[in-house]
Short mmCIF file of N, CA and C and ligand atoms in Angstrom, two decimals:
data_model
loop_
_atom_site.label_atom_id
_atom_site.label_comp_id
_atom_site.label_asym_id
_atom_site.label_seq_id
_atom_site.Cartn_x
_atom_site.Cartn_y
_atom_site.Cartn_z
N MET K 742 -7.86 16.21 -15.83
CA MET K 742 -6.83 15.62 -14.95
C MET K 742 -5.73 16.62 -14.64
N ASP K 743 -5.11 16.36 -13.53
CA ASP K 743 -4.13 17.26 -12.96
C ASP K 743 -2.75 16.87 -13.49
N GLN K 744 -2.45 17.25 -14.74
CA GLN K 744 -1.27 16.68 -15.37
C GLN K 744 -0.16 17.67 -15.64
N ALA K 745 -0.40 18.93 -15.28
CA ALA K 745 0.53 19.98 -15.68
C ALA K 745 1.99 19.68 -15.34
N ASN K 746 2.23 19.14 -14.12
CA ASN K 746 3.62 18.94 -13.69
C ASN K 746 4.06 17.50 -13.73
N ILE K 747 3.34 16.67 -14.43
CA ILE K 747 3.63 15.25 -14.37
C ILE K 747 4.74 14.86 -15.33
N GLY K 748 5.64 14.00 -14.83
CA GLY K 748 6.73 13.51 -15.67
C GLY K 748 6.33 12.24 -16.37
N GLU K 749 7.30 11.42 -16.65
CA GLU K 749 7.13 10.18 -17.41
C GLU K 749 6.13 9.22 -16.73
N VAL K 750 5.28 8.59 -17.53
CA VAL K 750 4.38 7.57 -16.99
C VAL K 750 5.20 6.30 -16.72
N LEU K 751 5.13 5.81 -15.50
CA LEU K 751 5.92 4.62 -15.15
C LEU K 751 5.08 3.35 -15.31
N ILE K 752 3.81 3.42 -14.88
CA ILE K 752 2.92 2.26 -15.01
C ILE K 752 1.58 2.76 -15.54
N SER K 753 1.18 2.24 -16.69
CA SER K 753 -0.05 2.73 -17.33
C SER K 753 -1.28 2.20 -16.60
N SER K 754 -2.39 2.84 -16.87
CA SER K 754 -3.66 2.43 -16.28
C SER K 754 -3.98 0.97 -16.65
N GLU K 755 -3.72 0.60 -17.91
CA GLU K 755 -4.00 -0.77 -18.37
C GLU K 755 -3.16 -1.77 -17.59
N ASP K 756 -1.87 -1.46 -17.40
CA ASP K 756 -0.99 -2.38 -16.67
C ASP K 756 -1.42 -2.50 -15.20
N LEU K 757 -1.84 -1.38 -14.62
CA LEU K 757 -2.31 -1.42 -13.23
C LEU K 757 -3.54 -2.31 -13.12
N GLN K 758 -4.49 -2.11 -14.01
CA GLN K 758 -5.74 -2.89 -13.94
C GLN K 758 -5.48 -4.38 -14.13
N ARG K 759 -4.58 -4.70 -15.07
CA ARG K 759 -4.28 -6.11 -15.33
C ARG K 759 -3.65 -6.75 -14.09
N ARG K 760 -2.68 -6.06 -13.51
CA ARG K 760 -1.96 -6.61 -12.35
C ARG K 760 -2.88 -6.71 -11.13
N VAL K 761 -3.72 -5.72 -10.94
CA VAL K 761 -4.65 -5.77 -9.80
C VAL K 761 -5.58 -6.98 -9.95
N GLY K 762 -6.01 -7.24 -11.17
CA GLY K 762 -6.86 -8.40 -11.44
C GLY K 762 -6.13 -9.70 -11.12
N GLU K 763 -4.84 -9.76 -11.49
CA GLU K 763 -4.06 -10.98 -11.21
C GLU K 763 -3.91 -11.20 -9.70
N ILE K 764 -3.60 -10.11 -8.99
CA ILE K 764 -3.43 -10.23 -7.53
C ILE K 764 -4.77 -10.62 -6.89
N GLY K 765 -5.84 -10.03 -7.37
CA GLY K 765 -7.17 -10.35 -6.84
C GLY K 765 -7.49 -11.83 -7.02
N ALA K 766 -7.11 -12.38 -8.17
CA ALA K 766 -7.36 -13.81 -8.43
C ALA K 766 -6.53 -14.67 -7.47
N GLU K 767 -5.28 -14.24 -7.25
CA GLU K 767 -4.40 -14.99 -6.35
C GLU K 767 -4.95 -14.97 -4.91
N ILE K 768 -5.36 -13.78 -4.47
CA ILE K 768 -5.91 -13.66 -3.11
C ILE K 768 -7.18 -14.50 -2.99
N SER K 769 -8.00 -14.47 -4.03
CA SER K 769 -9.26 -15.23 -4.00
C SER K 769 -8.98 -16.73 -3.87
N ARG K 770 -7.92 -17.20 -4.53
CA ARG K 770 -7.54 -18.62 -4.39
C ARG K 770 -7.05 -18.91 -2.98
N ASP K 771 -6.15 -18.04 -2.50
CA ASP K 771 -5.50 -18.30 -1.20
C ASP K 771 -6.44 -18.16 -0.01
N TYR K 772 -7.46 -17.34 -0.15
CA TYR K 772 -8.32 -17.05 1.01
C TYR K 772 -9.70 -17.70 0.92
N ARG K 773 -9.84 -18.68 0.02
CA ARG K 773 -11.11 -19.40 -0.05
C ARG K 773 -11.33 -20.07 1.32
N ASP K 774 -12.53 -20.03 1.84
CA ASP K 774 -12.86 -20.67 3.13
C ASP K 774 -12.08 -20.11 4.31
N ARG K 775 -11.64 -18.87 4.21
CA ARG K 775 -10.98 -18.24 5.36
C ARG K 775 -11.78 -17.02 5.80
N ASP K 776 -11.23 -16.24 6.69
CA ASP K 776 -11.99 -15.15 7.29
C ASP K 776 -11.25 -13.83 7.03
N LEU K 777 -11.26 -13.43 5.75
CA LEU K 777 -10.41 -12.33 5.29
C LEU K 777 -10.91 -10.95 5.72
N VAL K 778 -9.99 -10.20 6.32
CA VAL K 778 -10.26 -8.77 6.52
C VAL K 778 -9.07 -7.99 5.96
N MET K 779 -9.37 -7.16 4.97
CA MET K 779 -8.32 -6.35 4.36
C MET K 779 -8.23 -5.03 5.12
N VAL K 780 -7.00 -4.70 5.51
CA VAL K 780 -6.76 -3.45 6.25
C VAL K 780 -6.05 -2.47 5.33
N GLY K 781 -6.75 -1.46 4.88
CA GLY K 781 -6.16 -0.45 4.00
C GLY K 781 -5.46 0.62 4.82
N VAL K 782 -4.29 1.02 4.34
CA VAL K 782 -3.54 2.05 5.05
C VAL K 782 -3.81 3.39 4.35
N LEU K 783 -4.48 4.28 5.11
CA LEU K 783 -4.85 5.58 4.56
C LEU K 783 -3.63 6.49 4.44
N ARG K 784 -3.55 7.44 3.48
CA ARG K 784 -4.63 7.57 2.52
C ARG K 784 -4.25 6.93 1.18
N GLY K 785 -2.95 6.64 1.03
CA GLY K 785 -2.43 6.24 -0.28
C GLY K 785 -3.01 4.96 -0.86
N ALA K 786 -3.48 4.04 0.02
CA ALA K 786 -3.91 2.74 -0.50
C ALA K 786 -5.37 2.72 -0.94
N VAL K 787 -6.05 3.86 -0.84
CA VAL K 787 -7.49 3.89 -1.08
C VAL K 787 -7.88 3.46 -2.50
N VAL K 788 -7.16 3.95 -3.49
CA VAL K 788 -7.51 3.62 -4.88
C VAL K 788 -7.23 2.14 -5.15
N PHE K 789 -6.08 1.69 -4.69
CA PHE K 789 -5.70 0.29 -4.88
C PHE K 789 -6.69 -0.65 -4.21
N ILE K 790 -7.02 -0.40 -2.95
CA ILE K 790 -7.90 -1.32 -2.23
C ILE K 790 -9.30 -1.33 -2.85
N ALA K 791 -9.72 -0.19 -3.39
CA ALA K 791 -11.05 -0.14 -4.01
C ALA K 791 -11.10 -1.03 -5.26
N ASP K 792 -10.04 -1.00 -6.05
CA ASP K 792 -10.01 -1.85 -7.24
C ASP K 792 -9.79 -3.31 -6.86
N LEU K 793 -8.91 -3.54 -5.89
CA LEU K 793 -8.60 -4.91 -5.47
C LEU K 793 -9.85 -5.60 -4.93
N LEU K 794 -10.57 -4.88 -4.11
CA LEU K 794 -11.80 -5.39 -3.51
C LEU K 794 -12.76 -5.89 -4.58
N ARG K 795 -12.88 -5.11 -5.65
CA ARG K 795 -13.83 -5.48 -6.70
C ARG K 795 -13.36 -6.64 -7.56
N SER K 796 -12.07 -6.99 -7.42
CA SER K 796 -11.57 -8.12 -8.21
C SER K 796 -11.59 -9.41 -7.39
N LEU K 797 -12.04 -9.35 -6.14
CA LEU K 797 -12.08 -10.55 -5.30
C LEU K 797 -13.37 -11.33 -5.54
N THR K 798 -13.25 -12.66 -5.46
CA THR K 798 -14.44 -13.49 -5.60
C THR K 798 -14.74 -14.24 -4.31
N VAL K 799 -14.03 -13.87 -3.21
CA VAL K 799 -14.28 -14.49 -1.91
C VAL K 799 -14.85 -13.43 -0.96
N PRO K 800 -15.58 -13.88 0.08
CA PRO K 800 -16.10 -12.91 1.04
C PRO K 800 -14.95 -12.19 1.73
N CYS K 801 -15.09 -10.90 1.94
CA CYS K 801 -14.06 -10.20 2.70
C CYS K 801 -14.63 -8.93 3.31
N GLU K 802 -14.01 -8.50 4.39
CA GLU K 802 -14.37 -7.22 4.99
C GLU K 802 -13.22 -6.26 4.79
N ILE K 803 -13.50 -4.98 4.88
CA ILE K 803 -12.40 -4.02 4.87
C ILE K 803 -12.48 -3.11 6.09
N ASP K 804 -11.31 -2.69 6.51
CA ASP K 804 -11.19 -1.75 7.61
C ASP K 804 -9.99 -0.86 7.26
N PHE K 805 -9.84 0.23 7.96
CA PHE K 805 -8.77 1.17 7.60
C PHE K 805 -7.99 1.63 8.82
N MET K 806 -6.71 1.93 8.59
CA MET K 806 -5.89 2.59 9.60
C MET K 806 -5.24 3.78 8.95
N ALA K 807 -5.04 4.82 9.73
CA ALA K 807 -4.27 5.96 9.23
C ALA K 807 -3.07 6.13 10.15
N VAL K 808 -1.91 6.22 9.56
CA VAL K 808 -0.70 6.39 10.36
C VAL K 808 0.10 7.56 9.82
N SER K 809 0.89 8.15 10.69
CA SER K 809 1.81 9.15 10.17
C SER K 809 3.17 8.89 10.78
N SER K 810 4.18 9.10 9.95
CA SER K 810 5.53 8.84 10.38
C SER K 810 6.16 10.14 10.84
N TYR K 811 6.82 10.10 11.97
CA TYR K 811 7.55 11.29 12.39
C TYR K 811 8.75 11.46 11.48
N GLY K 812 9.33 12.65 11.47
CA GLY K 812 10.52 12.88 10.64
C GLY K 812 10.13 13.68 9.43
N SER K 813 11.05 13.81 8.48
CA SER K 813 10.78 14.62 7.29
C SER K 813 9.69 13.94 6.48
N SER K 814 9.07 14.69 5.59
CA SER K 814 7.95 14.14 4.84
C SER K 814 8.43 13.00 3.93
N ARG K 815 9.68 13.03 3.56
CA ARG K 815 10.17 12.06 2.59
C ARG K 815 10.73 10.79 3.26
N ASP K 816 11.44 10.98 4.38
CA ASP K 816 12.11 9.85 4.98
C ASP K 816 11.41 9.37 6.23
N SER K 817 11.04 8.13 6.20
CA SER K 817 10.35 7.51 7.31
C SER K 817 11.32 7.37 8.48
N SER K 818 10.85 7.66 9.70
CA SER K 818 11.73 7.53 10.86
C SER K 818 11.56 6.19 11.55
N GLY K 819 10.46 5.50 11.25
CA GLY K 819 10.19 4.24 11.92
C GLY K 819 9.35 4.45 13.17
N VAL K 820 9.22 5.71 13.62
CA VAL K 820 8.36 6.00 14.75
C VAL K 820 7.03 6.45 14.16
N VAL K 821 6.02 5.66 14.42
CA VAL K 821 4.76 5.87 13.73
C VAL K 821 3.67 6.22 14.73
N ARG K 822 2.86 7.16 14.35
CA ARG K 822 1.74 7.55 15.21
C ARG K 822 0.45 7.05 14.56
N ILE K 823 -0.41 6.45 15.33
CA ILE K 823 -1.70 6.00 14.78
C ILE K 823 -2.68 7.15 14.83
N LEU K 824 -3.12 7.60 13.67
CA LEU K 824 -4.07 8.71 13.59
C LEU K 824 -5.50 8.19 13.63
N LYS K 825 -5.68 7.01 13.04
CA LYS K 825 -6.99 6.36 13.07
C LYS K 825 -6.75 4.87 13.23
N ASP K 826 -7.40 4.28 14.22
CA ASP K 826 -7.22 2.85 14.44
C ASP K 826 -8.33 2.08 13.72
N LEU K 827 -8.20 0.75 13.70
CA LEU K 827 -9.24 -0.09 13.11
C LEU K 827 -10.56 0.12 13.86
N ASP K 828 -11.67 -0.06 13.15
CA ASP K 828 -12.96 0.04 13.82
C ASP K 828 -13.29 -1.24 14.58
N ASP K 829 -12.82 -2.39 14.02
CA ASP K 829 -13.22 -3.68 14.61
C ASP K 829 -12.01 -4.49 15.06
N PRO K 830 -12.22 -5.40 16.02
CA PRO K 830 -11.12 -6.27 16.47
C PRO K 830 -10.72 -7.24 15.35
N ILE K 831 -9.46 -7.68 15.38
CA ILE K 831 -8.98 -8.63 14.35
C ILE K 831 -8.56 -9.95 14.98
N TYR K 832 -8.84 -10.12 16.26
CA TYR K 832 -8.49 -11.35 16.97
C TYR K 832 -9.03 -12.57 16.21
N GLY K 833 -8.15 -13.52 15.91
CA GLY K 833 -8.56 -14.77 15.27
C GLY K 833 -8.90 -14.66 13.79
N ARG K 834 -8.66 -13.51 13.17
CA ARG K 834 -9.05 -13.33 11.77
C ARG K 834 -7.85 -13.36 10.84
N ASP K 835 -8.11 -13.51 9.54
CA ASP K 835 -7.04 -13.54 8.54
C ASP K 835 -6.86 -12.13 7.96
N VAL K 836 -5.84 -11.46 8.45
CA VAL K 836 -5.64 -10.05 8.10
C VAL K 836 -4.70 -9.91 6.90
N LEU K 837 -5.11 -9.08 5.97
CA LEU K 837 -4.24 -8.73 4.83
C LEU K 837 -4.08 -7.21 4.83
N ILE K 838 -2.86 -6.75 5.12
CA ILE K 838 -2.60 -5.31 5.10
C ILE K 838 -2.42 -4.88 3.65
N VAL K 839 -3.14 -3.85 3.24
CA VAL K 839 -3.03 -3.36 1.86
C VAL K 839 -2.36 -1.99 1.86
N GLU K 840 -1.18 -1.93 1.25
CA GLU K 840 -0.35 -0.71 1.23
C GLU K 840 -0.21 -0.19 -0.19
N ASP K 841 0.05 1.09 -0.32
CA ASP K 841 0.34 1.65 -1.63
C ASP K 841 1.78 1.33 -2.06
N ILE K 842 2.73 1.57 -1.13
CA ILE K 842 4.13 1.41 -1.49
C ILE K 842 4.95 1.08 -0.25
N VAL K 843 5.89 0.15 -0.39
CA VAL K 843 6.84 -0.12 0.70
C VAL K 843 8.18 0.42 0.26
N ASP K 844 8.69 1.35 1.07
CA ASP K 844 9.91 2.07 0.74
C ASP K 844 10.99 1.55 1.70
N SER K 845 11.25 2.23 2.81
CA SER K 845 12.21 1.71 3.79
C SER K 845 11.65 0.47 4.49
N GLY K 846 10.33 0.38 4.57
CA GLY K 846 9.69 -0.74 5.26
C GLY K 846 9.42 -0.44 6.73
N LEU K 847 9.86 0.72 7.20
CA LEU K 847 9.76 1.02 8.64
C LEU K 847 8.31 1.18 9.10
N THR K 848 7.51 1.85 8.28
CA THR K 848 6.10 2.04 8.64
C THR K 848 5.39 0.70 8.79
N LEU K 849 5.59 -0.14 7.79
CA LEU K 849 4.94 -1.45 7.78
C LEU K 849 5.45 -2.34 8.90
N ASN K 850 6.71 -2.22 9.21
CA ASN K 850 7.30 -2.99 10.29
C ASN K 850 6.60 -2.67 11.61
N TYR K 851 6.37 -1.39 11.82
CA TYR K 851 5.67 -0.94 13.02
C TYR K 851 4.22 -1.45 13.02
N LEU K 852 3.59 -1.29 11.86
CA LEU K 852 2.18 -1.67 11.74
C LEU K 852 1.99 -3.16 11.98
N MET K 853 2.88 -3.97 11.45
CA MET K 853 2.75 -5.42 11.62
C MET K 853 2.93 -5.81 13.08
N ARG K 854 3.89 -5.18 13.75
CA ARG K 854 4.09 -5.49 15.16
C ARG K 854 2.86 -5.11 15.97
N ASN K 855 2.31 -3.95 15.65
CA ASN K 855 1.14 -3.46 16.35
C ASN K 855 -0.06 -4.41 16.13
N LEU K 856 -0.27 -4.84 14.89
CA LEU K 856 -1.44 -5.68 14.59
C LEU K 856 -1.24 -7.11 15.10
N ARG K 857 0.00 -7.61 15.05
CA ARG K 857 0.28 -8.96 15.57
C ARG K 857 -0.08 -9.08 17.05
N ALA K 858 0.13 -7.98 17.78
CA ALA K 858 -0.14 -7.99 19.22
C ALA K 858 -1.62 -8.19 19.51
N ARG K 859 -2.47 -8.06 18.48
CA ARG K 859 -3.91 -8.25 18.68
C ARG K 859 -4.34 -9.68 18.39
N ASP K 860 -3.35 -10.55 18.12
CA ASP K 860 -3.59 -11.99 17.91
C ASP K 860 -4.53 -12.35 16.75
N PRO K 861 -4.24 -11.83 15.56
CA PRO K 861 -5.02 -12.32 14.41
C PRO K 861 -4.60 -13.77 14.14
N LYS K 862 -5.41 -14.49 13.37
CA LYS K 862 -5.03 -15.87 13.03
C LYS K 862 -3.83 -15.86 12.09
N SER K 863 -3.86 -14.91 11.13
CA SER K 863 -2.73 -14.76 10.21
C SER K 863 -2.62 -13.30 9.81
N ILE K 864 -1.43 -12.93 9.36
CA ILE K 864 -1.26 -11.56 8.90
C ILE K 864 -0.29 -11.56 7.72
N GLU K 865 -0.72 -10.99 6.60
CA GLU K 865 0.10 -10.92 5.39
C GLU K 865 0.03 -9.49 4.85
N VAL K 866 0.93 -9.22 3.88
CA VAL K 866 0.99 -7.88 3.30
C VAL K 866 0.79 -7.94 1.79
N CYS K 867 0.02 -6.99 1.28
CA CYS K 867 -0.15 -6.82 -0.16
C CYS K 867 0.20 -5.36 -0.46
N SER K 868 1.23 -5.16 -1.28
CA SER K 868 1.61 -3.78 -1.61
C SER K 868 1.61 -3.59 -3.12
N LEU K 869 1.00 -2.52 -3.56
CA LEU K 869 0.98 -2.26 -5.00
C LEU K 869 2.39 -2.10 -5.54
N LEU K 870 3.19 -1.29 -4.82
CA LEU K 870 4.55 -0.99 -5.30
C LEU K 870 5.57 -1.31 -4.23
N THR K 871 6.79 -1.60 -4.64
CA THR K 871 7.87 -1.76 -3.69
C THR K 871 9.16 -1.22 -4.29
N LYS K 872 9.97 -0.61 -3.42
CA LYS K 872 11.28 -0.11 -3.85
C LYS K 872 12.35 -0.90 -3.09
N PRO K 873 12.74 -2.06 -3.59
CA PRO K 873 13.65 -2.94 -2.85
C PRO K 873 14.97 -2.26 -2.48
N GLU K 874 15.44 -1.37 -3.34
CA GLU K 874 16.73 -0.69 -3.08
C GLU K 874 16.73 0.15 -1.82
N ARG K 875 15.54 0.62 -1.42
CA ARG K 875 15.45 1.54 -0.28
C ARG K 875 15.20 0.82 1.05
N ARG K 876 15.03 -0.49 0.99
CA ARG K 876 14.59 -1.22 2.17
C ARG K 876 15.58 -1.16 3.32
N ARG K 877 15.13 -0.85 4.52
CA ARG K 877 15.99 -0.84 5.71
C ARG K 877 15.63 -1.96 6.68
N VAL K 878 14.41 -2.47 6.60
CA VAL K 878 14.06 -3.66 7.39
C VAL K 878 13.43 -4.68 6.45
N ASP K 879 13.67 -5.94 6.77
CA ASP K 879 13.17 -7.00 5.90
C ASP K 879 11.69 -7.25 6.20
N ILE K 880 10.85 -7.00 5.21
CA ILE K 880 9.41 -7.19 5.39
C ILE K 880 8.96 -8.27 4.41
N PRO K 881 8.29 -9.29 4.89
CA PRO K 881 7.77 -10.29 3.96
C PRO K 881 6.52 -9.77 3.26
N ILE K 882 6.63 -9.50 1.97
CA ILE K 882 5.45 -9.02 1.22
C ILE K 882 4.89 -10.20 0.43
N ARG K 883 3.70 -10.62 0.79
CA ARG K 883 3.10 -11.82 0.18
C ARG K 883 2.65 -11.53 -1.26
N TYR K 884 2.07 -10.36 -1.49
CA TYR K 884 1.61 -9.99 -2.84
C TYR K 884 2.18 -8.62 -3.22
N THR K 885 2.89 -8.57 -4.33
CA THR K 885 3.47 -7.31 -4.80
C THR K 885 2.97 -7.02 -6.20
N GLY K 886 2.57 -5.77 -6.43
CA GLY K 886 2.15 -5.38 -7.78
C GLY K 886 3.34 -5.20 -8.69
N PHE K 887 4.19 -4.23 -8.37
CA PHE K 887 5.33 -3.89 -9.22
C PHE K 887 6.53 -3.49 -8.38
N GLU K 888 7.71 -3.94 -8.78
CA GLU K 888 8.95 -3.42 -8.20
C GLU K 888 9.35 -2.20 -9.01
N ILE K 889 9.67 -1.10 -8.31
CA ILE K 889 10.08 0.10 -9.05
C ILE K 889 11.46 0.56 -8.56
N PRO K 890 12.16 1.32 -9.38
CA PRO K 890 13.47 1.81 -8.96
C PRO K 890 13.36 2.88 -7.87
N ASN K 891 14.50 3.32 -7.40
CA ASN K 891 14.57 4.31 -6.33
C ASN K 891 14.23 5.71 -6.84
N THR K 892 12.93 5.96 -6.94
CA THR K 892 12.47 7.21 -7.52
C THR K 892 11.12 7.56 -6.90
N PHE K 893 10.76 8.83 -6.87
CA PHE K 893 9.51 9.25 -6.23
C PHE K 893 8.37 9.22 -7.23
N VAL K 894 7.30 8.51 -6.88
CA VAL K 894 6.19 8.37 -7.82
C VAL K 894 4.88 8.92 -7.26
N VAL K 895 3.99 9.27 -8.15
CA VAL K 895 2.66 9.76 -7.76
C VAL K 895 1.59 9.10 -8.64
N GLY K 896 0.34 9.25 -8.22
CA GLY K 896 -0.78 8.75 -9.00
C GLY K 896 -1.34 7.46 -8.43
N TYR K 897 -2.55 7.10 -8.85
CA TYR K 897 -3.23 5.88 -8.40
C TYR K 897 -3.24 5.83 -6.87
N GLY K 898 -3.56 6.96 -6.24
CA GLY K 898 -3.64 7.03 -4.78
C GLY K 898 -2.43 7.69 -4.14
N LEU K 899 -1.29 7.65 -4.81
CA LEU K 899 -0.07 8.23 -4.22
C LEU K 899 0.01 9.72 -4.51
N ASP K 900 0.44 10.47 -3.50
CA ASP K 900 0.40 11.93 -3.62
C ASP K 900 1.79 12.55 -3.56
N TYR K 901 1.83 13.81 -3.95
CA TYR K 901 2.92 14.69 -3.56
C TYR K 901 2.23 15.95 -3.05
N ALA K 902 2.44 16.27 -1.76
CA ALA K 902 1.75 17.39 -1.12
C ALA K 902 0.24 17.31 -1.35
N GLN K 903 -0.29 16.11 -1.22
CA GLN K 903 -1.73 15.81 -1.33
C GLN K 903 -2.30 15.94 -2.74
N ARG K 904 -1.46 16.12 -3.72
CA ARG K 904 -1.97 16.20 -5.10
C ARG K 904 -1.64 14.93 -5.87
N TYR K 905 -2.28 14.78 -7.01
CA TYR K 905 -2.00 13.71 -7.98
C TYR K 905 -2.61 12.36 -7.64
N ARG K 906 -3.33 12.24 -6.52
CA ARG K 906 -3.89 10.93 -6.15
C ARG K 906 -4.89 10.45 -7.19
N ASN K 907 -5.50 11.41 -7.90
CA ASN K 907 -6.57 11.09 -8.84
C ASN K 907 -6.10 10.52 -10.17
N LEU K 908 -4.82 10.56 -10.46
CA LEU K 908 -4.34 10.01 -11.73
C LEU K 908 -4.62 8.51 -11.78
N ASP K 909 -5.03 8.00 -12.94
CA ASP K 909 -5.30 6.56 -12.99
C ASP K 909 -4.08 5.77 -13.47
N TYR K 910 -2.91 6.42 -13.45
CA TYR K 910 -1.65 5.76 -13.76
C TYR K 910 -0.61 6.19 -12.73
N VAL K 911 0.55 5.55 -12.73
CA VAL K 911 1.63 5.93 -11.81
C VAL K 911 2.70 6.64 -12.63
N ALA K 912 3.11 7.82 -12.15
CA ALA K 912 4.07 8.62 -12.92
C ALA K 912 5.19 9.14 -12.03
N LEU K 913 6.27 9.53 -12.67
CA LEU K 913 7.35 10.22 -11.97
C LEU K 913 7.00 11.70 -11.92
N LEU K 914 7.57 12.39 -10.94
CA LEU K 914 7.48 13.84 -10.98
C LEU K 914 8.68 14.32 -11.77
N PRO K 915 8.59 15.47 -12.45
CA PRO K 915 9.77 15.98 -13.14
C PRO K 915 10.86 16.28 -12.10
N GLU K 916 12.12 16.13 -12.49
CA GLU K 916 13.28 16.31 -11.59
C GLU K 916 13.13 17.51 -10.65
N ASP K 917 12.75 18.67 -11.20
CA ASP K 917 12.74 19.88 -10.38
C ASP K 917 11.58 19.93 -9.40
N ALA K 918 10.57 19.07 -9.60
CA ALA K 918 9.42 19.07 -8.69
C ALA K 918 9.53 17.97 -7.64
N ALA K 919 10.35 16.96 -7.88
CA ALA K 919 10.40 15.79 -6.99
C ALA K 919 11.17 16.07 -5.72
N PRO K 920 10.72 15.50 -4.59
CA PRO K 920 11.50 15.62 -3.36
C PRO K 920 12.81 14.85 -3.49
N THR K 921 13.86 15.32 -2.83
CA THR K 921 15.16 14.64 -2.96
C THR K 921 15.14 13.32 -2.22
N LEU K 922 15.67 12.30 -2.85
CA LEU K 922 15.72 10.98 -2.23
C LEU K 922 17.02 10.79 -1.50
P1 LIG E 2490 8.37 3.53 4.50
O1 LIG E 2490 8.09 3.51 5.97
O2 LIG E 2490 8.28 2.17 3.85
O3 LIG E 2490 9.70 4.18 4.21
O4 LIG E 2490 7.33 4.53 3.88
C1 LIG E 2490 6.17 4.14 3.30
C2 LIG E 2490 5.31 5.33 3.02
O5 LIG E 2490 6.07 6.42 2.45
C3 LIG E 2490 4.29 4.98 1.96
O6 LIG E 2490 3.12 4.40 2.53
C4 LIG E 2490 4.06 6.32 1.29
O7 LIG E 2490 3.09 7.04 2.02
C5 LIG E 2490 5.40 7.04 1.40
N1 LIG E 2490 6.18 6.89 0.14
C6 LIG E 2490 7.30 6.18 -0.03
N2 LIG E 2490 7.77 6.27 -1.29
C7 LIG E 2490 6.88 7.06 -1.95
C8 LIG E 2490 6.79 7.52 -3.32
O8 LIG E 2490 7.61 7.24 -4.21
N3 LIG E 2490 5.74 8.33 -3.61
C9 LIG E 2490 4.78 8.67 -2.68
N4 LIG E 2490 3.81 9.47 -3.10
N5 LIG E 2490 4.85 8.26 -1.40
C10 LIG E 2490 5.88 7.46 -1.03
#
């Protein structure tokens, strides 16, 4: 594992697995007899959606979008470019957006407006992590894994300069390696 520069472990692998199982059970209850399509936001949500998918007991499809935010790498500008769109239409379907982390909320705000315009039957959000202190727009998150403080985290799909996604836990970067918040 790529651990040389890793700081304190914030959420252990065991805690992640337990919480993902709980959320999966909740989604399975809520989406029984519905037409669920989970939309994973590339690339950070890949690990989460893969585990979440396997904890579901209801039929579901998955699709992916890739977006990039203009502005500095750290601060979302709210102007989002779609790098990869969904493969299939979502008209009339029950969409669940699966995110790695909601920070300012600007990316998700854009994404929800964009997907709503396609007339799904319903649209909800499931985010592994959320940083409520950083929020700039109010986003209704239906399923949240963990609330974390205002700090930069990596692991379990989340990267810093494309590294650390492979860690099976969520960790802080050491002070000198972390981007300034
Ligand atoms: P927002 O538009 O909510 O400010 O930005 C959300 C995106 O910023 C996330 O999908 C993620 O890509 C990135 N991001 C925000 N906070 C963190 C963090 O602590 N660590 C990592 N690796 N990415 C983050």
